C-alpha positions as a Python dict, from the first residue, in 0.01 Angstrom:
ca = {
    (1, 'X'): (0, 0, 0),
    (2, 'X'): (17, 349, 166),
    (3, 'X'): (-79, 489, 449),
    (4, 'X'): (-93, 862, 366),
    (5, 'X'): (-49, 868, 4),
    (6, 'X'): (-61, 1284, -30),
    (7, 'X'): (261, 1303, 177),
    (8, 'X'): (469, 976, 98),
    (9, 'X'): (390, 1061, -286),
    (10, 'X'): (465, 1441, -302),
    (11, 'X'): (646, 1609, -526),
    (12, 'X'): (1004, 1657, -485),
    (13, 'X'): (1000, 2089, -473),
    (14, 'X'): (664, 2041, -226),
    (15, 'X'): (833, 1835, -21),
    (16, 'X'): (1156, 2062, 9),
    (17, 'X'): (997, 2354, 54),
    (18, 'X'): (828, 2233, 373),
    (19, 'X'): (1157, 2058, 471),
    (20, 'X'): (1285, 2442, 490),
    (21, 'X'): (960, 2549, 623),
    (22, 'X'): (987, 2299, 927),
    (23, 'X'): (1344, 2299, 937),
    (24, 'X'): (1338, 2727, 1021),
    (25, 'X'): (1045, 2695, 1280),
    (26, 'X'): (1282, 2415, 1434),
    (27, 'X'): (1548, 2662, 1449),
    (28, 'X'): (1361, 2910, 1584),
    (29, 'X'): (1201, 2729, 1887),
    (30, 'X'): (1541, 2592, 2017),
    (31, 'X'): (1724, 2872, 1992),
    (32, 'X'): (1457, 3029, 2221),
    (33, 'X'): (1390, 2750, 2467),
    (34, 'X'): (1698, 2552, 2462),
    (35, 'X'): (2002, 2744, 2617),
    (36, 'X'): (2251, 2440, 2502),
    (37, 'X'): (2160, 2513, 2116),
    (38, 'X'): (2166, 2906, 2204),
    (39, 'X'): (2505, 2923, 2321),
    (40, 'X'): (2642, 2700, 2077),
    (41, 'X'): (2457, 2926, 1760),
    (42, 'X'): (2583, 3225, 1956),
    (43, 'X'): (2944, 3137, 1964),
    (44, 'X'): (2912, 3046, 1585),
    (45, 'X'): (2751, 3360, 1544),
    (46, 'X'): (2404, 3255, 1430),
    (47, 'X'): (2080, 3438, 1433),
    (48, 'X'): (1737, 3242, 1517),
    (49, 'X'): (1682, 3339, 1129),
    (50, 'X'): (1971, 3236, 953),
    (51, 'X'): (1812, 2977, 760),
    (52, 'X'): (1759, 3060, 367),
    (53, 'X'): (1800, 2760, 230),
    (54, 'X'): (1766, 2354, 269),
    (55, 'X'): (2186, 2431, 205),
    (56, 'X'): (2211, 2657, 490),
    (57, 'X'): (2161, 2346, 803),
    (58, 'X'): (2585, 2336, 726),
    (59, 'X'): (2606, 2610, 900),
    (60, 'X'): (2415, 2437, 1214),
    (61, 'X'): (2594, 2325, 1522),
    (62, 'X'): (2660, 1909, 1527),
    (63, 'X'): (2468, 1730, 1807),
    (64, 'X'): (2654, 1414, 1970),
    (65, 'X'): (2596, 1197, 2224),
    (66, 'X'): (2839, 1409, 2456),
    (67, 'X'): (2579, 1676, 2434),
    (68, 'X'): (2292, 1442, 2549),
    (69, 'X'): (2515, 1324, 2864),
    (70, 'X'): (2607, 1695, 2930),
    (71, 'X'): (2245, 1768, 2951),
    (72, 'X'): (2111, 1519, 3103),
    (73, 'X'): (1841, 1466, 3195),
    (74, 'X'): (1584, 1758, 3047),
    (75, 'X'): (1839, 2023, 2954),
    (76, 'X'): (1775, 1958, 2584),
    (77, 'X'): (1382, 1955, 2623),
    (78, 'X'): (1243, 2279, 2439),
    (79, 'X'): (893, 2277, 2591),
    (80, 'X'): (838, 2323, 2997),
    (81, 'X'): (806, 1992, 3203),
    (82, 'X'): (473, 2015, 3245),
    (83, 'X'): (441, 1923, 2831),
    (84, 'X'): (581, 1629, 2803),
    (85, 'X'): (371, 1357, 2827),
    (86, 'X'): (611, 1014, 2767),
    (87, 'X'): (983, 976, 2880),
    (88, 'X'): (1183, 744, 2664),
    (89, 'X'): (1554, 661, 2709),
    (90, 'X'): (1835, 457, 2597),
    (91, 'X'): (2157, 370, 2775),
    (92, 'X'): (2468, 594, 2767),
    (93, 'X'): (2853, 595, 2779),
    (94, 'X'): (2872, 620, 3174),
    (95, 'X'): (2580, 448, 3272),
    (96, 'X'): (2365, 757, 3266),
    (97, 'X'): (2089, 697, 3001),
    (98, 'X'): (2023, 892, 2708),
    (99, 'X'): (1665, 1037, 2777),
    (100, 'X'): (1420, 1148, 2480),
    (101, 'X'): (1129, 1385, 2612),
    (102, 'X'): (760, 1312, 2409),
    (103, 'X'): (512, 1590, 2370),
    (104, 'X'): (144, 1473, 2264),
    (105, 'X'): (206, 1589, 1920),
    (106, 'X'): (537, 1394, 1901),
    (107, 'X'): (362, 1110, 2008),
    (108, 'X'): (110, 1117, 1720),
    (109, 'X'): (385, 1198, 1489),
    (110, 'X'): (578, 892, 1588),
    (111, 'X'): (225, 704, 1527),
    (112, 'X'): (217, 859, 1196),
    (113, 'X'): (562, 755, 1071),
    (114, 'X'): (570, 401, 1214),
    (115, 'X'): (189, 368, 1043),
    (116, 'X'): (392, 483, 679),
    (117, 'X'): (626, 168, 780),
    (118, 'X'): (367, -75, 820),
    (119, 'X'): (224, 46, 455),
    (120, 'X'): (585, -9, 271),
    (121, 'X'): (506, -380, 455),
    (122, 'X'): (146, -435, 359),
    (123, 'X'): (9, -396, 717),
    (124, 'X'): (-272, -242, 770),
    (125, 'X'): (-647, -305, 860),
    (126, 'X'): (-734, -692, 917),
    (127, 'X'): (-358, -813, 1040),
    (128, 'X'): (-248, -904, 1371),
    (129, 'X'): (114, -747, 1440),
    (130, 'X'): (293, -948, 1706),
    (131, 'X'): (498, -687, 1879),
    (132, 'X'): (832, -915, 2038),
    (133, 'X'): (1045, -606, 2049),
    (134, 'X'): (1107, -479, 2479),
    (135, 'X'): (824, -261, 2611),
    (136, 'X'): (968, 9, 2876),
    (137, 'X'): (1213, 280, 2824),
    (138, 'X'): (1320, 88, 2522),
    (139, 'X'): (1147, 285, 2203),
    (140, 'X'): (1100, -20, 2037),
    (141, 'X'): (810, -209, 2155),
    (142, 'X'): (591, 87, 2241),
    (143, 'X'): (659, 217, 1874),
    (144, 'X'): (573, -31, 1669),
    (145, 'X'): (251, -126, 1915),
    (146, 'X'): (148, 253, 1880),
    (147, 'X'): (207, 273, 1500),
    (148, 'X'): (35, -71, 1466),
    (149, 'X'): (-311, 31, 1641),
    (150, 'X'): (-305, 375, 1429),
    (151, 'X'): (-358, 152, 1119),
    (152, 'X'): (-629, -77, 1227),
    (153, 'X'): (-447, -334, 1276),
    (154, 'X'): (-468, -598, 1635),
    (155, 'X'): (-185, -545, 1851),
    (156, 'X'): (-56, -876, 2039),
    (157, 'X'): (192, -664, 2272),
    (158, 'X'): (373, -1004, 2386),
    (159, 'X'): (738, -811, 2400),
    (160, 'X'): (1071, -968, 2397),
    (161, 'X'): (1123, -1357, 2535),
    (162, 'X'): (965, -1682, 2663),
    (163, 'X'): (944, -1819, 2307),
    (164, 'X'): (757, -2114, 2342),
    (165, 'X'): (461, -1901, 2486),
    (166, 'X'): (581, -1667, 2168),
    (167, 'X'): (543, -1932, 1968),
    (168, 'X'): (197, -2049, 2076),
    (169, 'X'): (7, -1739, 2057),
    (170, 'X'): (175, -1648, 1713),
    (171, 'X'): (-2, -1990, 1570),
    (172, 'X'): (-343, -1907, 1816),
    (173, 'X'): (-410, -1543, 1745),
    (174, 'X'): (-295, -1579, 1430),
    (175, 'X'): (-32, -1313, 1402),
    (176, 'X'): (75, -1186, 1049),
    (177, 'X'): (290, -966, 1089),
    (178, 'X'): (590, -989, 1370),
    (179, 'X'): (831, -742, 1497),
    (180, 'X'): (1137, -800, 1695),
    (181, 'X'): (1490, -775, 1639),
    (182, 'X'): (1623, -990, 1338),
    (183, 'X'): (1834, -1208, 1565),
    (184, 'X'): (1567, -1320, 1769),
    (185, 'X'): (1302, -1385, 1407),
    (186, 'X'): (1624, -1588, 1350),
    (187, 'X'): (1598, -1799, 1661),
    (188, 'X'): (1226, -1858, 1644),
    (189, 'X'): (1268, -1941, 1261),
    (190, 'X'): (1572, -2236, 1372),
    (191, 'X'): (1336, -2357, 1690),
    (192, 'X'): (1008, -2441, 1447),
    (193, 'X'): (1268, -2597, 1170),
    (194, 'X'): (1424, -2826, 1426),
    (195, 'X'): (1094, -2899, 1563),
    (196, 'X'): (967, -3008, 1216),
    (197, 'X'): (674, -2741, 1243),
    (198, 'X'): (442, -2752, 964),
    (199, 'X'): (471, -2315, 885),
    (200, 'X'): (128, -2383, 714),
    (201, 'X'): (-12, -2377, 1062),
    (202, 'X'): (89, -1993, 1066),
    (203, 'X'): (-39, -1673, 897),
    (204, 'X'): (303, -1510, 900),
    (205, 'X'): (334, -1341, 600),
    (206, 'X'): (612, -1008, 722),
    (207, 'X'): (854, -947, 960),
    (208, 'X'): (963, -601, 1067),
    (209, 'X'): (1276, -606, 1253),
    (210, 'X'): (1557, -352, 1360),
    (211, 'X'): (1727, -226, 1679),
    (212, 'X'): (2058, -430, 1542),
    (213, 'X'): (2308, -482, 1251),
    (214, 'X'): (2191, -766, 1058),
    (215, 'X'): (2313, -861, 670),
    (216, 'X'): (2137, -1010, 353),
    (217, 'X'): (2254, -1360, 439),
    (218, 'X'): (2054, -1326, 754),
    (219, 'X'): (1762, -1187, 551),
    (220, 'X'): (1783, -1454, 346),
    (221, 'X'): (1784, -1731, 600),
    (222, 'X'): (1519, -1558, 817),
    (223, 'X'): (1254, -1585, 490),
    (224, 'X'): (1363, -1931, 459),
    (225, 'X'): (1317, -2068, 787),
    (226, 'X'): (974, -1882, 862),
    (227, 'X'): (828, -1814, 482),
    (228, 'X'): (801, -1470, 506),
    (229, 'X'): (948, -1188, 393),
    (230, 'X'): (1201, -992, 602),
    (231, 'X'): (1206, -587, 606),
    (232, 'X'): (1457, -327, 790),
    (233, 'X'): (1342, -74, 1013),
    (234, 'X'): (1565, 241, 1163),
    (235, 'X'): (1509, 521, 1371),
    (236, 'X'): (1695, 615, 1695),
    (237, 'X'): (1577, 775, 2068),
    (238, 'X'): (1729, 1022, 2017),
    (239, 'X'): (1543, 1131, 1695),
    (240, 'X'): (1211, 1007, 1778),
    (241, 'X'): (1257, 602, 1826),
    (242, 'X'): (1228, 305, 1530),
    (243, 'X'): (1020, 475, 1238),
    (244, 'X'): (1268, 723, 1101),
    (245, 'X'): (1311, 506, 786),
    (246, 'X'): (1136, 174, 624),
    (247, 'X'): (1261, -73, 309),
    (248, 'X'): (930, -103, 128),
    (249, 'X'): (758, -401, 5),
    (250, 'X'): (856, -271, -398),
    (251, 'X'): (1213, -173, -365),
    (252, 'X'): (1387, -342, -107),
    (253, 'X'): (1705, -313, -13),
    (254, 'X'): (1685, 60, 82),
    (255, 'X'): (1519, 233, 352),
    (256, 'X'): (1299, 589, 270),
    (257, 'X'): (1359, 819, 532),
    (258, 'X'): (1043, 1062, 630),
    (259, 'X'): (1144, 1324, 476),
    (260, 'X'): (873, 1559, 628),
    (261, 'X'): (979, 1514, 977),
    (262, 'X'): (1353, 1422, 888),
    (263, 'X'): (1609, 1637, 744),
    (264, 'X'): (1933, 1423, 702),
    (265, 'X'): (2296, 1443, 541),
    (266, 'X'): (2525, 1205, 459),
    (267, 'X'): (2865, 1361, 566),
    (268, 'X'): (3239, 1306, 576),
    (269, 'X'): (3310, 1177, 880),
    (270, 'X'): (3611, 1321, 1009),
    (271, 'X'): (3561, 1681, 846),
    (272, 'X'): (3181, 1691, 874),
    (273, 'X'): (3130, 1798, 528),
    (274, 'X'): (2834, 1677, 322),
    (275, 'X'): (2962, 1425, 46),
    (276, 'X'): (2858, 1427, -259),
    (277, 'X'): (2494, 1189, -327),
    (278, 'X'): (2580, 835, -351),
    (279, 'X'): (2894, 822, -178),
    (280, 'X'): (2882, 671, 125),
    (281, 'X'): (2928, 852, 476),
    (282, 'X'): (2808, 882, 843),
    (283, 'X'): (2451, 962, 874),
    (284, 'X'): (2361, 1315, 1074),
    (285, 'X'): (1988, 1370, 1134),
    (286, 'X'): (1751, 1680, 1193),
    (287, 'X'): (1368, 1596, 1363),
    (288, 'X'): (1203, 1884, 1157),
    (289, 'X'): (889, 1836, 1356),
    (290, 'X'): (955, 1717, 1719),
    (291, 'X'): (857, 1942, 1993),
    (292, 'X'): (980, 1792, 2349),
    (293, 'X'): (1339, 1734, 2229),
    (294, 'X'): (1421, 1842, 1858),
    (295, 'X'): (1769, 1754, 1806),
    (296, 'X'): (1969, 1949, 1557),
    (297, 'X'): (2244, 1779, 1331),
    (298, 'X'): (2297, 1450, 1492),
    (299, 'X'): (2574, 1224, 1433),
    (300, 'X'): (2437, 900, 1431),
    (301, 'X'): (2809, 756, 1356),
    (302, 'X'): (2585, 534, 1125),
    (303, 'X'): (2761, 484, 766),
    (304, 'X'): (2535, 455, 461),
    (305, 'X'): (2489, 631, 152),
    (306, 'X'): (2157, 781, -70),
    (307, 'X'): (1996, 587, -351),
    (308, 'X'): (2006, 845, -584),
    (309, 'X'): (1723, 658, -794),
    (310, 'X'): (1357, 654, -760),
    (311, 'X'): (1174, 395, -603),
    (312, 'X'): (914, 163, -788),
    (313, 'X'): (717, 185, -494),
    (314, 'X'): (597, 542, -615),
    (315, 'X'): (732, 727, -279),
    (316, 'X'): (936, 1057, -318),
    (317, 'X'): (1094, 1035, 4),
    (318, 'X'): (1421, 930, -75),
    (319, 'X'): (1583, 574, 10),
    (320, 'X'): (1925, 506, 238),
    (321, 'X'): (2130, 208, 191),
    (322, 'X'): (2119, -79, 457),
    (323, 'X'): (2349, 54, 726),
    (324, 'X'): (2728, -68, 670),
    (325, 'X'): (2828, -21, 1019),
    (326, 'X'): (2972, 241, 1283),
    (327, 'X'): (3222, 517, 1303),
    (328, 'X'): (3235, 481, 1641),
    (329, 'X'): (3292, 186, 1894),
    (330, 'X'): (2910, 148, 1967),
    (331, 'X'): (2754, -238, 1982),
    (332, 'X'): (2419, -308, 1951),
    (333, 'X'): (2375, -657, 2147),
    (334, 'X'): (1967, -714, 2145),
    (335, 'X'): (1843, -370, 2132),
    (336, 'X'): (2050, -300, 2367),
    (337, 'X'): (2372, 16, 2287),
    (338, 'X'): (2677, -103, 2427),
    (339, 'X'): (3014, 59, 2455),
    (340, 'X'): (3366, -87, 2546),
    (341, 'X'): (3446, 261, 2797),
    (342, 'X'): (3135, 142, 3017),
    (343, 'X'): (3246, -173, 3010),
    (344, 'X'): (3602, -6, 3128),
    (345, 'X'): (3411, 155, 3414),
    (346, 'X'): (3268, -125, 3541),
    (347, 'X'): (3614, -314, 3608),
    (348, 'X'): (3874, -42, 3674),
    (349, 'X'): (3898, -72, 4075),
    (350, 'X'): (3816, -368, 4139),
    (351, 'X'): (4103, -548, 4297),
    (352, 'X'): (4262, -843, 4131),
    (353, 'X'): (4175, -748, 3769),
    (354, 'X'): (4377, -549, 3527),
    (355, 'X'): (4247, -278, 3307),
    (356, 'X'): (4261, -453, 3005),
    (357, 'X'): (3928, -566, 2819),
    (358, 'X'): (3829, -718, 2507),
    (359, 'X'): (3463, -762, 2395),
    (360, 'X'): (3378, -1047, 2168),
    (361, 'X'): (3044, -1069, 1979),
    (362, 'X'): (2877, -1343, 1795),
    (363, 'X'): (2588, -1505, 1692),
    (364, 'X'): (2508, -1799, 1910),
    (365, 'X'): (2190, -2022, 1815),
    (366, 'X'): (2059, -1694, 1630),
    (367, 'X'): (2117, -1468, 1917),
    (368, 'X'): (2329, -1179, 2031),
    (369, 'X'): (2579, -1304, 2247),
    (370, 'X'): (2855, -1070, 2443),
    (371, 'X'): (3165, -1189, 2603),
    (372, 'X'): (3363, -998, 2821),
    (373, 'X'): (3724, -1075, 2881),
    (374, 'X'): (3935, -927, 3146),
    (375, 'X'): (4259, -1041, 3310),
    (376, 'X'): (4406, -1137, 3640),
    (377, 'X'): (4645, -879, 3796),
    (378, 'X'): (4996, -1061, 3831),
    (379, 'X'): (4948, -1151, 4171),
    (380, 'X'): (4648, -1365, 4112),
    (381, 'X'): (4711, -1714, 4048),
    (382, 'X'): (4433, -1875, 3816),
    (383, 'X'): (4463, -2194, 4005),
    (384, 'X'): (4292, -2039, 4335),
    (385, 'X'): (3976, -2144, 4274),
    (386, 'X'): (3780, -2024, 4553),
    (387, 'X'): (3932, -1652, 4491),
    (388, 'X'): (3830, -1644, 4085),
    (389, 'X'): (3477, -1771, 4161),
    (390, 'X'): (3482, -1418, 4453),
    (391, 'X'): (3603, -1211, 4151),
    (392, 'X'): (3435, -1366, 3840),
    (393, 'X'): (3106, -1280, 4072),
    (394, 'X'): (3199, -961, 4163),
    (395, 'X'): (3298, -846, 3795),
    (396, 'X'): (2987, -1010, 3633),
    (397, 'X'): (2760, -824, 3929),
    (398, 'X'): (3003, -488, 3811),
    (399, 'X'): (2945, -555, 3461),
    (400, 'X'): (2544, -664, 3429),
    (401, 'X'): (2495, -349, 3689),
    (402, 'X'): (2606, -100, 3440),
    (403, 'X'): (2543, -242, 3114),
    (404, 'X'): (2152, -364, 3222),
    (405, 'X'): (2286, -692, 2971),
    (406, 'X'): (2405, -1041, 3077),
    (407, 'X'): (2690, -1132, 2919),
    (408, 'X'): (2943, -1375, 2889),
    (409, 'X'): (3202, -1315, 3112),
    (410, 'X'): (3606, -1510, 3106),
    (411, 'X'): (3824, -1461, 3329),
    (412, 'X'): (4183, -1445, 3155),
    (413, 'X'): (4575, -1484, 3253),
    (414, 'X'): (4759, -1201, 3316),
    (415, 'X'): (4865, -1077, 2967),
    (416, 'X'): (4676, -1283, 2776),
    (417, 'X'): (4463, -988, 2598),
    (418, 'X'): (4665, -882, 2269),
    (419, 'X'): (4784, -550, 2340),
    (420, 'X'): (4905, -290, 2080),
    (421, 'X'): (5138, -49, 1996),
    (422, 'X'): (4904, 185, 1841),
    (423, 'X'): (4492, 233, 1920),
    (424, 'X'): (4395, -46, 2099),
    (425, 'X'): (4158, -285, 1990),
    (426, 'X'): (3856, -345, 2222),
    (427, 'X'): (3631, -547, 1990),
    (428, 'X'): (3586, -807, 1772),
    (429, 'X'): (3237, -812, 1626),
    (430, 'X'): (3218, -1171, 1454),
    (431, 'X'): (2828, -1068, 1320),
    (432, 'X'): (2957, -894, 1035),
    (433, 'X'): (3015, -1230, 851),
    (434, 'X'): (2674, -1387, 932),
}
């Protein structure tokens, strides 16, 4: 099923040639209204025009997520204040959040591709889409709810949590679609199988889910336990929020990116040079179209590859493979982007505990759980009791303060956390094997 047919179905030299079309005007605007990208094409000696060619984005400054912390909050925004209609945001490396501006037009264009992503699912008219992703600042729930209404379809806008109320209303309403992160399809899946819930009660027939890492063992037991079937969903804040890319209902196991609004590389990721097609690399992304905060070349740090063949779906817009992970130390714990140097910030100072960290991930009764494990300083003695119950307060308070996440926090011996001779280790991510 698609949702606009002329575009997802286009032919390959159409498509490119707006690609360079959008990609130029992009070019154009920023390096008039945004005095971060100006500088930076100045320095490499780049005119507003020096785009010929799909080729020529190489030639483009990177964008990171230094540069969205250096600007922050609206010093990457391209239109004036008075423009942008929605503020989005995402956390950041020093507690700072990373903040996406929305212009009207963005927001319909965000409409548009999430609508695309309900198509490659078989959503449309006549289904109820349970949105359990976060509503807020978070890009997820509002995304999928927006993209949801734009193709007919009745919007239960429940958001994240309270699952036996989740649970109820998806058998009442009669939800058929849901969308929420895969951990959390996971846990209502388990709860109805250990409850002996008869799934013919439900209407369930797709889930959407993204916002974490998640494998094909988890797909797996997700259709399983809930009798659906289980599709990935990327995108980023930065870039416009979850519909950047969709698996289809056809093909599977790859994700078309929207090629009309996304221009995107697959690169080496320590020189920066494109790879050849196939071979896996980090991900860097162009928004072609957006107007409150385009974002030039950015590094995602996500590592995946192109599927060089066509889809049986029919779409032109080409496919990436299922992400394989991170080139940087970035976690995703339930939609939420974690990193070990914020973590860092949180306990450094505080009397009694030593600068040394490790986080721990894992999967615990389907969901995302975070430990955090800091030591004693030597002249804390694990035995006084009253004193580690003062400090395992005051860290947690430290920690859940500038992460916005509760985690699991264990207070350690002093020199108890491996240490090592080289780069230190600062997590151990035991997802990957679930």
């Amino acid at each position: 099923m698609y949702w606009n047919k002329t575009i997802e179905t286009m032919d390959r030299p159409r498509l490119m040639q707006l690609q360079l079309e959008r990609l130029r005007e992009t070019v154009r605007r920023v390096y008039a209204n945004v005095p971060a990208y100006r500088e930076r094409m100045d320095e490499a000696g780049l005119a507003p025009d020096c785009i010929a060619s799909l080729a020529d984005v190489n030639k483009l400054p990177f964008t990171d997520k230094t540069d969205l912390r250096d600007n922050y909050p609206y010093g990457l925004f391209a239109v004036p204040q008075g423009d942008i209609v929605r503020i989005h945001a995402s956390s950041g490396t020093t507690g700072k959040p990373i903040v996406a501006g929305y212009t009207k037009n963005d927001l319909d264009v965000w409409s548009e591709v999430v609508a695309r992503c309900l198509g490659c699912a078989n959503v449309g008219a006549g289904d109820t889409v349970q949105v359990a992703y976060g509503y807020g600042l978070f890009t997820g729930g509002l995304g999928l709810h927006y993209g949801a209404e734009r193709v007919g379809s009745t919007v239960i806008p429940i958001s994240a949590g309270n699952t036996s109320r989740q649970l109820m209303l998806m058998e009442d309403l009669g939800a058929t679609a849901v969308a929420c992160t895969p951990s959390y399809a996971l846990m209502i899946g388990e709860m109805l199988r250990d409850a002996s819930f008869d799934l013919g009660r439900l209407k369930l027939k797709v889930g959407i889910f993204g916002a974490e890492p998640w494998t094909e063992g988890m797909r797996d037991r997700i259709e399983g336990l809930l009798n659906i079937k289980a599709l990935d969903i990327y995108g980023l804040t930065e870039t416009i929020g979850p519909g950047v890319a969709m698996e289809c209902m056809e093909g599977r196991y790859g994700l078309h990116v929207w090629e009309d609004h996304f221009l995107f590389e697959i690169l080496d990721p320590d020189s920066g040079e494109p790879l050849p097609e196939g071979e896996q690399g980090e991900l860097c992304i162009t928004s072609i179209t957006k107007e409150g905060m385009p974002i030039i070349r950015y590094r995602t740090h996500d590592l995946t590859r192109v599927i060089p063949e066509p889809c049986v779906c029919g779409r032109t817009h080409r496919r990436i493979h299922r992400l394989r992970g991170r080139t940087d130390d970035m976690l995703i714990i339930r939609g939420v982007n974690v990193f070990p140097s914020q973590v860092e910030a949180a306990i450094v100072g505080i009397d009694g505990i030593a600068p040394r960290y490790m986080l721990v991930v894992d999967r615990v009764n389907s969901m995302d759980v975070l430990e955090v494990q800091v030591e004693l300083t030597p002249d804390i003695a694990i035995s006084e009791v009253r004193r580690l119950e003062e400090l395992h307060s005051r860290v947690n308070r430290a920690i859940d303060q500038t992460l916005g996440l509760s985690v699991k926090l264990r207070i350690m011996e002093p020199g108890s956390i491996e240490r090592y001779e080289g780069k230190s280790k600062r997590v151990i991510d035991n997802r990957i094997s679930v």
